[in-house]
């Protein structure tokens, strides 16, 4: 019989588990899990915030009075007459000129050059993705190396680390979503793990202490993550090299 | 309510600053409630409310008409509360809570009998709860408060914190694990 993990019990407590009926059946059948779950329930049951202080009906007005002095009114957007004729004529002339140049260029290209192999747009896109992903993984690897050594370097080593983590965090969210769409579970899992580490580093208070760094290293297994990122980088670099080789081969 | 809010926002963006006052009046109570749940301090919660509406005003021209103003301002309040917690954590040189000593706690609790001791036990639990909450990182604390006290879904927490749903879920797990480590022995003995 497979017992429920602590995470599964917490999910069950908050009714967020996918296999709710299955977990319920297990809790009825397994005394050990039922006891742990009961203890968890008792513990979470006693965790309530103190009573919220009552704010009177004037509270909103008081808040508004305290902040309104610091606010500058927005300037209403002016409506522009787009078809003001001299400007319109100038824009139209420029567009006509551009269109003519474009058309002429296309005609000249057709007449004088004949590409042996047209670049497949999908391959081009793939090369670009591999390039930026490789760059992202490289920066992440350097950050993790710094993080793993930061504890020994003293108190102020974290400032550039946090700024870098903040930059990487937004990029990482995009790559993770992209990996999820591309159905790449290995990359998705690694980027998800990386995102949690970046989040902790980025959101830690200024002056991240050695103790905080040690906690992040321990709780988030940054050594393991570093290994994962290195493996992924090797894989991405190989794919990049293959893509370049294919392109060169196609051009010969 | 949502449409009314949007009409007020358009008025503010058209230069009628006072229209924002109506939005503040309408939403300040609920913002205070969530700010207090996170900070557990009246003065800090008031500060969060003011800062939230200040930031809200400055970002109002980026408000998406399809969004709900309440949800949007709520998210700003989360970020303000996060900043307050971060600032406090940075200013605290020494750990706020003493390390938990399960042996000592066991003695304290076992010595108690019925009656007034029940009250003492509740106070003891409250002191431990506060200390345990202080040990959470700001992200974990907000995720836990939203999940446990505000009954928000993982998706809502993730949106408010600007992270993936799985990261939000992990933050709740870590918070519960830490609270459990700090409080479980006391609870079992009681």
GROMACS .gro file of C-alpha atoms in nm:
model
  442
    1UNK     CA    1   0.000   0.000   0.000
    2UNK     CA    2   0.140   0.338  -0.101
    3UNK     CA    3   0.104   0.591   0.178
    4UNK     CA    4   0.009   0.953   0.117
    5UNK     CA    5   0.299   1.196   0.120
    6UNK     CA    6   0.288   1.514   0.325
    7UNK     CA    7   0.238   1.718   0.008
    8UNK     CA    8  -0.054   1.498  -0.096
    9UNK     CA    9  -0.212   1.540   0.248
   10UNK     CA   10  -0.177   1.917   0.227
   11UNK     CA   11  -0.334   1.911  -0.120
   12UNK     CA   12  -0.613   1.695   0.013
   13UNK     CA   13  -0.671   1.930   0.307
   14UNK     CA   14  -0.717   2.222   0.068
   15UNK     CA   15  -0.926   2.007  -0.173
   16UNK     CA   16  -0.678   2.056  -0.455
   17UNK     CA   17  -0.586   1.693  -0.520
   18UNK     CA   18  -0.660   1.537  -0.857
   19UNK     CA   19  -0.745   1.195  -0.712
   20UNK     CA   20  -0.959   1.307  -0.422
   21UNK     CA   21  -1.177   0.997  -0.399
   22UNK     CA   22  -0.872   0.772  -0.409
   23UNK     CA   23  -0.704   0.967  -0.128
   24UNK     CA   24  -1.026   0.955   0.075
   25UNK     CA   25  -1.044   0.577   0.036
   26UNK     CA   26  -0.681   0.543   0.140
   27UNK     CA   27  -0.736   0.756   0.449
   28UNK     CA   28  -1.026   0.534   0.551
   29UNK     CA   29  -0.822   0.220   0.500
   30UNK     CA   30  -0.484   0.328   0.642
   31UNK     CA   31  -0.470   0.413   1.012
   32UNK     CA   32  -0.120   0.556   0.991
   33UNK     CA   33  -0.209   0.806   0.721
   34UNK     CA   34  -0.542   0.885   0.885
   35UNK     CA   35  -0.362   0.973   1.207
   36UNK     CA   36  -0.108   1.195   1.029
   37UNK     CA   37  -0.386   1.363   0.837
   38UNK     CA   38  -0.584   1.422   1.156
   39UNK     CA   39  -0.278   1.584   1.318
   40UNK     CA   40  -0.228   1.803   1.013
   41UNK     CA   41  -0.593   1.904   1.022
   42UNK     CA   42  -0.576   1.991   1.393
   43UNK     CA   43  -0.262   2.194   1.340
   44UNK     CA   44  -0.397   2.390   1.044
   45UNK     CA   45  -0.729   2.429   1.222
   46UNK     CA   46  -0.566   2.621   1.506
   47UNK     CA   47  -0.384   2.859   1.270
   48UNK     CA   48  -0.605   3.162   1.244
   49UNK     CA   49  -0.508   3.529   1.226
   50UNK     CA   50  -0.600   3.750   1.518
   51UNK     CA   51  -0.933   3.933   1.483
   52UNK     CA   52  -0.914   4.198   1.216
   53UNK     CA   53  -0.944   4.548   1.368
   54UNK     CA   54  -1.261   4.724   1.264
   55UNK     CA   55  -1.225   5.029   1.043
   56UNK     CA   56  -1.515   5.276   1.051
   57UNK     CA   57  -1.711   5.387   0.747
   58UNK     CA   58  -1.495   5.698   0.715
   59UNK     CA   59  -1.181   5.492   0.666
   60UNK     CA   60  -1.187   5.516   0.287
   61UNK     CA   61  -1.223   5.895   0.304
   62UNK     CA   62  -0.933   5.915   0.550
   63UNK     CA   63  -0.712   5.707   0.320
   64UNK     CA   64  -0.807   5.925   0.024
   65UNK     CA   65  -0.733   6.245   0.218
   66UNK     CA   66  -0.393   6.112   0.320
   67UNK     CA   67  -0.285   6.032  -0.036
   68UNK     CA   68  -0.460   6.280  -0.263
   69UNK     CA   69  -0.199   6.551  -0.209
   70UNK     CA   70   0.067   6.328  -0.358
   71UNK     CA   71  -0.127   6.257  -0.678
   72UNK     CA   72  -0.112   6.463  -0.995
   73UNK     CA   73  -0.418   6.462  -1.221
   74UNK     CA   74  -0.385   6.273  -1.545
   75UNK     CA   75  -0.375   6.488  -1.855
   76UNK     CA   76  -0.667   6.405  -2.083
   77UNK     CA   77  -0.559   6.261  -2.414
   78UNK     CA   78  -0.605   6.513  -2.697
   79UNK     CA   79  -0.787   6.397  -3.004
   80UNK     CA   80  -0.575   6.444  -3.312
   81UNK     CA   81  -0.700   6.500  -3.660
   82UNK     CA   82  -0.506   6.224  -3.835
   83UNK     CA   83  -0.613   6.329  -4.180
   84UNK     CA   84  -0.470   6.675  -4.146
   85UNK     CA   85  -0.383   6.692  -4.515
   86UNK     CA   86  -0.016   6.812  -4.536
   87UNK     CA   87   0.093   6.550  -4.283
   88UNK     CA   88  -0.124   6.284  -4.447
   89UNK     CA   89   0.023   6.362  -4.791
   90UNK     CA   90   0.376   6.338  -4.651
   91UNK     CA   91   0.306   6.000  -4.486
   92UNK     CA   92   0.134   5.869  -4.799
   93UNK     CA   93   0.430   5.974  -5.015
   94UNK     CA   94   0.674   5.798  -4.782
   95UNK     CA   95   0.465   5.482  -4.783
   96UNK     CA   96   0.442   5.488  -5.162
   97UNK     CA   97   0.817   5.531  -5.187
   98UNK     CA   98   0.878   5.243  -4.947
   99UNK     CA   99   0.635   5.016  -5.131
  100UNK     CA  100   0.804   5.101  -5.464
  101UNK     CA  101   1.150   5.030  -5.323
  102UNK     CA  102   1.028   4.701  -5.178
  103UNK     CA  103   0.864   4.592  -5.502
  104UNK     CA  104   1.170   4.695  -5.705
  105UNK     CA  105   1.397   4.503  -5.472
  106UNK     CA  106   1.184   4.191  -5.500
  107UNK     CA  107   1.185   4.208  -5.878
  108UNK     CA  108   1.561   4.260  -5.891
  109UNK     CA  109   1.618   3.968  -5.654
  110UNK     CA  110   1.401   3.737  -5.864
  111UNK     CA  111   1.580   3.837  -6.179
  112UNK     CA  112   1.940   3.812  -6.058
  113UNK     CA  113   1.963   3.552  -5.787
  114UNK     CA  114   1.835   3.205  -5.749
  115UNK     CA  115   1.874   3.055  -5.407
  116UNK     CA  116   1.980   2.690  -5.425
  117UNK     CA  117   1.799   2.589  -5.113
  118UNK     CA  118   1.540   2.807  -4.947
  119UNK     CA  119   1.578   2.825  -4.574
  120UNK     CA  120   1.302   2.642  -4.400
  121UNK     CA  121   1.133   2.899  -4.166
  122UNK     CA  122   1.080   2.629  -3.904
  123UNK     CA  123   1.454   2.551  -3.897
  124UNK     CA  124   1.541   2.918  -3.873
  125UNK     CA  125   1.302   2.961  -3.581
  126UNK     CA  126   1.447   2.654  -3.412
  127UNK     CA  127   1.803   2.790  -3.444
  128UNK     CA  128   1.699   3.122  -3.289
  129UNK     CA  129   1.521   2.945  -3.001
  130UNK     CA  130   1.824   2.723  -2.937
  131UNK     CA  131   2.053   3.024  -2.939
  132UNK     CA  132   1.853   3.228  -2.686
  133UNK     CA  133   1.783   2.926  -2.466
  134UNK     CA  134   2.153   2.840  -2.461
  135UNK     CA  135   2.228   3.196  -2.358
  136UNK     CA  136   1.964   3.183  -2.082
  137UNK     CA  137   2.094   2.852  -1.948
  138UNK     CA  138   2.449   2.990  -1.954
  139UNK     CA  139   2.347   3.293  -1.745
  140UNK     CA  140   2.147   3.073  -1.508
  141UNK     CA  141   2.443   2.837  -1.465
  142UNK     CA  142   2.671   3.128  -1.376
  143UNK     CA  143   2.416   3.257  -1.125
  144UNK     CA  144   2.383   2.916  -0.961
  145UNK     CA  145   2.762   2.882  -0.938
  146UNK     CA  146   2.778   3.224  -0.771
  147UNK     CA  147   2.492   3.130  -0.540
  148UNK     CA  148   2.658   2.804  -0.439
  149UNK     CA  149   2.976   2.993  -0.353
  150UNK     CA  150   2.812   3.306  -0.216
  151UNK     CA  151   2.778   3.179   0.142
  152UNK     CA  152   3.154   3.184   0.183
  153UNK     CA  153   3.208   3.527   0.027
  154UNK     CA  154   3.047   3.748   0.289
  155UNK     CA  155   2.742   3.966   0.334
  156UNK     CA  156   2.735   4.187   0.024
  157UNK     CA  157   2.790   3.923  -0.241
  158UNK     CA  158   2.418   3.895  -0.305
  159UNK     CA  159   2.340   4.240  -0.452
  160UNK     CA  160   2.440   4.170  -0.815
  161UNK     CA  161   2.302   3.820  -0.763
  162UNK     CA  162   1.953   3.951  -0.684
  163UNK     CA  163   1.952   4.194  -0.977
  164UNK     CA  164   2.056   3.913  -1.213
  165UNK     CA  165   1.792   3.681  -1.062
  166UNK     CA  166   1.520   3.941  -1.122
  167UNK     CA  167   1.624   3.974  -1.487
  168UNK     CA  168   1.640   3.600  -1.537
  169UNK     CA  169   1.305   3.541  -1.366
  170UNK     CA  170   1.090   3.707  -1.633
  171UNK     CA  171   1.283   3.539  -1.916
  172UNK     CA  172   1.257   3.206  -1.741
  173UNK     CA  173   0.878   3.229  -1.716
  174UNK     CA  174   0.858   3.272  -2.095
  175UNK     CA  175   1.092   2.979  -2.165
  176UNK     CA  176   0.905   2.757  -1.920
  177UNK     CA  177   0.571   2.835  -2.084
  178UNK     CA  178   0.728   2.769  -2.421
  179UNK     CA  179   0.873   2.436  -2.299
  180UNK     CA  180   0.531   2.339  -2.161
  181UNK     CA  181   0.372   2.412  -2.498
  182UNK     CA  182   0.644   2.219  -2.680
  183UNK     CA  183   0.570   1.921  -2.452
  184UNK     CA  184   0.926   1.896  -2.321
  185UNK     CA  185   0.880   1.767  -1.963
  186UNK     CA  186   1.255   1.753  -1.880
  187UNK     CA  187   1.318   2.114  -1.975
  188UNK     CA  188   0.988   2.224  -1.823
  189UNK     CA  189   1.070   2.059  -1.486
  190UNK     CA  190   1.421   2.208  -1.476
  191UNK     CA  191   1.297   2.557  -1.564
  192UNK     CA  192   1.022   2.528  -1.303
  193UNK     CA  193   1.279   2.433  -1.039
  194UNK     CA  194   1.502   2.718  -1.156
  195UNK     CA  195   1.209   2.962  -1.136
  196UNK     CA  196   1.149   2.877  -0.769
  197UNK     CA  197   1.516   2.937  -0.687
  198UNK     CA  198   1.522   3.266  -0.882
  199UNK     CA  199   1.205   3.374  -0.706
  200UNK     CA  200   1.353   3.313  -0.363
  201UNK     CA  201   1.676   3.495  -0.450
  202UNK     CA  202   1.498   3.785  -0.621
  203UNK     CA  203   1.241   3.832  -0.345
  204UNK     CA  204   1.479   3.800  -0.054
  205UNK     CA  205   1.524   4.121   0.141
  206UNK     CA  206   1.820   4.348   0.071
  207UNK     CA  207   2.138   4.226   0.231
  208UNK     CA  208   2.072   3.857   0.178
  209UNK     CA  209   2.265   3.696   0.458
  210UNK     CA  210   2.486   3.390   0.448
  211UNK     CA  211   2.219   3.209   0.647
  212UNK     CA  212   1.955   3.293   0.383
  213UNK     CA  213   2.185   3.170   0.107
  214UNK     CA  214   2.256   2.851   0.298
  215UNK     CA  215   1.882   2.799   0.348
  216UNK     CA  216   1.809   2.842  -0.022
  217UNK     CA  217   2.099   2.610  -0.111
  218UNK     CA  218   1.969   2.344   0.124
  219UNK     CA  219   1.593   2.373   0.076
  220UNK     CA  220   1.604   2.411  -0.301
  221UNK     CA  221   1.890   2.173  -0.374
  222UNK     CA  222   2.078   2.425  -0.588
  223UNK     CA  223   2.365   2.180  -0.642
  224UNK     CA  224   2.126   1.934  -0.801
  225UNK     CA  225   1.972   2.209  -1.010
  226UNK     CA  226   2.314   2.321  -1.130
  227UNK     CA  227   2.383   1.968  -1.249
  228UNK     CA  228   2.045   1.960  -1.430
  229UNK     CA  229   2.117   2.293  -1.601
  230UNK     CA  230   2.462   2.173  -1.712
  231UNK     CA  231   2.312   1.858  -1.864
  232UNK     CA  232   2.049   2.066  -2.042
  233UNK     CA  233   2.312   2.308  -2.172
  234UNK     CA  234   2.513   2.023  -2.320
  235UNK     CA  235   2.199   1.893  -2.486
  236UNK     CA  236   2.103   2.234  -2.625
  237UNK     CA  237   2.459   2.297  -2.749
  238UNK     CA  238   2.454   1.964  -2.934
  239UNK     CA  239   2.121   2.052  -3.093
  240UNK     CA  240   2.260   2.390  -3.191
  241UNK     CA  241   2.568   2.234  -3.351
  242UNK     CA  242   2.350   1.984  -3.541
  243UNK     CA  243   2.123   2.261  -3.665
  244UNK     CA  244   2.423   2.460  -3.788
  245UNK     CA  245   2.567   2.154  -3.961
  246UNK     CA  246   2.238   2.089  -4.136
  247UNK     CA  247   2.225   2.449  -4.253
  248UNK     CA  248   2.582   2.442  -4.383
  249UNK     CA  249   2.513   2.112  -4.561
  250UNK     CA  250   2.205   2.258  -4.721
  251UNK     CA  251   2.396   2.561  -4.849
  252UNK     CA  252   2.672   2.360  -5.017
  253UNK     CA  253  -1.976   4.714  -0.955
  254UNK     CA  254  -1.708   4.622  -1.208
  255UNK     CA  255  -1.856   4.849  -1.476
  256UNK     CA  256  -1.890   5.132  -1.225
  257UNK     CA  257  -1.524   5.092  -1.137
  258UNK     CA  258  -1.425   5.112  -1.500
  259UNK     CA  259  -1.633   5.425  -1.552
  260UNK     CA  260  -1.453   5.585  -1.257
  261UNK     CA  261  -1.115   5.479  -1.396
  262UNK     CA  262  -1.197   5.645  -1.729
  263UNK     CA  263  -1.293   5.962  -1.544
  264UNK     CA  264  -0.962   5.958  -1.355
  265UNK     CA  265  -0.769   5.911  -1.678
  266UNK     CA  266  -0.965   6.199  -1.830
  267UNK     CA  267  -0.825   6.425  -1.559
  268UNK     CA  268  -1.085   6.394  -1.280
  269UNK     CA  269  -0.858   6.304  -0.994
  270UNK     CA  270  -1.139   6.301  -0.737
  271UNK     CA  271  -1.304   6.004  -0.908
  272UNK     CA  272  -1.019   5.796  -0.771
  273UNK     CA  273  -1.135   5.892  -0.421
  274UNK     CA  274  -1.456   5.698  -0.483
  275UNK     CA  275  -1.253   5.391  -0.582
  276UNK     CA  276  -1.046   5.429  -0.264
  277UNK     CA  277  -1.359   5.455  -0.051
  278UNK     CA  278  -1.509   5.152  -0.219
  279UNK     CA  279  -1.211   4.918  -0.184
  280UNK     CA  280  -1.007   5.038   0.114
  281UNK     CA  281  -1.179   4.812   0.367
  282UNK     CA  282  -1.110   4.492   0.174
  283UNK     CA  283  -0.750   4.600   0.103
  284UNK     CA  284  -0.700   4.669   0.474
  285UNK     CA  285  -0.840   4.325   0.562
  286UNK     CA  286  -0.593   4.140   0.341
  287UNK     CA  287  -0.304   4.368   0.440
  288UNK     CA  288  -0.369   4.299   0.807
  289UNK     CA  289  -0.387   3.925   0.751
  290UNK     CA  290  -0.043   3.932   0.593
  291UNK     CA  291   0.134   4.182   0.816
  292UNK     CA  292  -0.061   4.107   1.138
  293UNK     CA  293   0.008   4.464   1.243
  294UNK     CA  294  -0.242   4.748   1.231
  295UNK     CA  295   0.007   5.026   1.152
  296UNK     CA  296   0.176   4.820   0.881
  297UNK     CA  297  -0.162   4.733   0.731
  298UNK     CA  298  -0.257   5.103   0.717
  299UNK     CA  299   0.076   5.176   0.548
  300UNK     CA  300   0.013   4.900   0.295
  301UNK     CA  301  -0.335   5.041   0.218
  302UNK     CA  302  -0.196   5.389   0.149
  303UNK     CA  303   0.094   5.262  -0.059
  304UNK     CA  304  -0.139   5.031  -0.254
  305UNK     CA  305  -0.369   5.311  -0.363
  306UNK     CA  306  -0.075   5.540  -0.441
  307UNK     CA  307   0.082   5.277  -0.665
  308UNK     CA  308  -0.258   5.194  -0.809
  309UNK     CA  309  -0.309   5.555  -0.916
  310UNK     CA  310   0.030   5.576  -1.081
  311UNK     CA  311  -0.027   5.254  -1.274
  312UNK     CA  312  -0.386   5.328  -1.363
  313UNK     CA  313  -0.311   5.416  -1.725
  314UNK     CA  314  -0.185   5.059  -1.769
  315UNK     CA  315  -0.506   4.907  -1.633
  316UNK     CA  316  -0.659   4.656  -1.872
  317UNK     CA  317  -1.030   4.722  -1.930
  318UNK     CA  318  -1.098   4.347  -1.930
  319UNK     CA  319  -0.963   4.308  -1.576
  320UNK     CA  320  -1.147   4.347  -1.252
  321UNK     CA  321  -1.029   4.648  -1.052
  322UNK     CA  322  -1.074   4.466  -0.722
  323UNK     CA  323  -0.848   4.178  -0.831
  324UNK     CA  324  -0.599   4.423  -0.979
  325UNK     CA  325  -0.572   4.639  -0.665
  326UNK     CA  326  -0.560   4.325  -0.454
  327UNK     CA  327  -0.252   4.214  -0.646
  328UNK     CA  328  -0.084   4.550  -0.588
  329UNK     CA  329  -0.167   4.517  -0.217
  330UNK     CA  330   0.008   4.178  -0.213
  331UNK     CA  331   0.322   4.333  -0.360
  332UNK     CA  332   0.313   4.623  -0.113
  333UNK     CA  333   0.273   4.380   0.177
  334UNK     CA  334   0.562   4.177   0.037
  335UNK     CA  335   0.778   4.491   0.033
  336UNK     CA  336   0.684   4.573   0.393
  337UNK     CA  337   0.774   4.220   0.505
  338UNK     CA  338   1.102   4.232   0.313
  339UNK     CA  339   1.189   4.568   0.468
  340UNK     CA  340   1.115   4.438   0.816
  341UNK     CA  341   1.320   4.126   0.759
  342UNK     CA  342   1.613   4.333   0.636
  343UNK     CA  343   1.595   4.558   0.941
  344UNK     CA  344   1.582   4.270   1.185
  345UNK     CA  345   1.942   4.188   1.265
  346UNK     CA  346   1.869   3.928   1.531
  347UNK     CA  347   1.612   3.649   1.489
  348UNK     CA  348   1.274   3.759   1.621
  349UNK     CA  349   1.169   3.424   1.758
  350UNK     CA  350   1.362   3.207   1.994
  351UNK     CA  351   1.443   2.861   1.866
  352UNK     CA  352   1.178   2.607   1.945
  353UNK     CA  353   1.266   2.373   2.226
  354UNK     CA  354   1.029   2.078   2.214
  355UNK     CA  355   1.142   1.949   2.553
  356UNK     CA  356   1.072   2.280   2.718
  357UNK     CA  357   0.737   2.309   2.544
  358UNK     CA  358   0.642   1.961   2.651
  359UNK     CA  359   0.713   2.048   3.013
  360UNK     CA  360   0.513   2.368   2.986
  361UNK     CA  361   0.217   2.194   2.835
  362UNK     CA  362   0.220   1.884   3.048
  363UNK     CA  363   0.219   2.098   3.361
  364UNK     CA  364  -0.107   2.252   3.256
  365UNK     CA  365  -0.435   2.107   3.375
  366UNK     CA  366  -0.789   2.199   3.282
  367UNK     CA  367  -0.953   2.541   3.331
  368UNK     CA  368  -0.739   2.854   3.315
  369UNK     CA  369  -0.457   2.646   3.175
  370UNK     CA  370  -0.653   2.607   2.856
  371UNK     CA  371  -0.618   2.981   2.814
  372UNK     CA  372  -0.248   2.961   2.882
  373UNK     CA  373  -0.219   2.688   2.621
  374UNK     CA  374  -0.399   2.903   2.366
  375UNK     CA  375  -0.164   3.189   2.445
  376UNK     CA  376   0.131   2.955   2.410
  377UNK     CA  377   0.004   2.835   2.073
  378UNK     CA  378  -0.050   3.196   1.962
  379UNK     CA  379   0.304   3.296   2.063
  380UNK     CA  380   0.444   2.993   1.879
  381UNK     CA  381   0.223   3.062   1.577
  382UNK     CA  382   0.350   3.419   1.552
  383UNK     CA  383   0.711   3.303   1.590
  384UNK     CA  384   0.659   3.033   1.328
  385UNK     CA  385   0.501   3.281   1.086
  386UNK     CA  386   0.803   3.510   1.130
  387UNK     CA  387   1.027   3.226   1.016
  388UNK     CA  388   0.851   3.197   0.679
  389UNK     CA  389   0.995   3.379   0.380
  390UNK     CA  390   0.774   3.664   0.256
  391UNK     CA  391   0.666   3.460  -0.047
  392UNK     CA  392   0.575   3.159   0.166
  393UNK     CA  393   0.390   3.377   0.412
  394UNK     CA  394   0.178   3.546   0.148
  395UNK     CA  395   0.108   3.217  -0.030
  396UNK     CA  396   0.002   3.056   0.299
  397UNK     CA  397  -0.216   3.349   0.410
  398UNK     CA  398  -0.390   3.359   0.072
  399UNK     CA  399  -0.443   2.984   0.067
  400UNK     CA  400  -0.529   2.923   0.431
  401UNK     CA  401  -0.687   3.245   0.555
  402UNK     CA  402  -0.825   3.397   0.235
  403UNK     CA  403  -0.919   3.063   0.077
  404UNK     CA  404  -0.774   3.162  -0.261
  405UNK     CA  405  -0.699   2.901  -0.527
  406UNK     CA  406  -0.345   2.816  -0.636
  407UNK     CA  407  -0.405   2.993  -0.969
  408UNK     CA  408  -0.508   3.315  -0.795
  409UNK     CA  409  -0.205   3.300  -0.566
  410UNK     CA  410   0.022   3.240  -0.863
  411UNK     CA  411  -0.126   3.537  -1.050
  412UNK     CA  412  -0.090   3.763  -0.746
  413UNK     CA  413   0.272   3.663  -0.688
  414UNK     CA  414   0.355   3.656  -1.058
  415UNK     CA  415   0.481   3.298  -1.052
  416UNK     CA  416   0.387   2.960  -1.200
  417UNK     CA  417   0.102   2.772  -1.026
  418UNK     CA  418   0.343   2.496  -0.929
  419UNK     CA  419   0.575   2.747  -0.760
  420UNK     CA  420   0.280   2.891  -0.567
  421UNK     CA  421   0.178   2.540  -0.459
  422UNK     CA  422   0.534   2.463  -0.348
  423UNK     CA  423   0.543   2.786  -0.145
  424UNK     CA  424   0.227   2.677   0.040
  425UNK     CA  425   0.377   2.330   0.102
  426UNK     CA  426   0.698   2.472   0.242
  427UNK     CA  427   0.503   2.711   0.465
  428UNK     CA  428   0.287   2.431   0.605
  429UNK     CA  429   0.592   2.209   0.659
  430UNK     CA  430   0.773   2.482   0.850
  431UNK     CA  431   0.468   2.564   1.062
  432UNK     CA  432   0.420   2.197   1.129
  433UNK     CA  433   0.780   2.155   1.243
  434UNK     CA  434   0.745   2.448   1.479
  435UNK     CA  435   0.400   2.372   1.620
  436UNK     CA  436   0.332   2.001   1.591
  437UNK     CA  437   0.505   1.889   1.914
  438UNK     CA  438   0.315   2.148   2.113
  439UNK     CA  439  -0.012   2.045   1.960
  440UNK     CA  440   0.046   1.673   2.012
  441UNK     CA  441   0.130   1.726   2.378
  442UNK     CA  442  -0.182   1.935   2.429
   0.00000   0.00000   0.00000
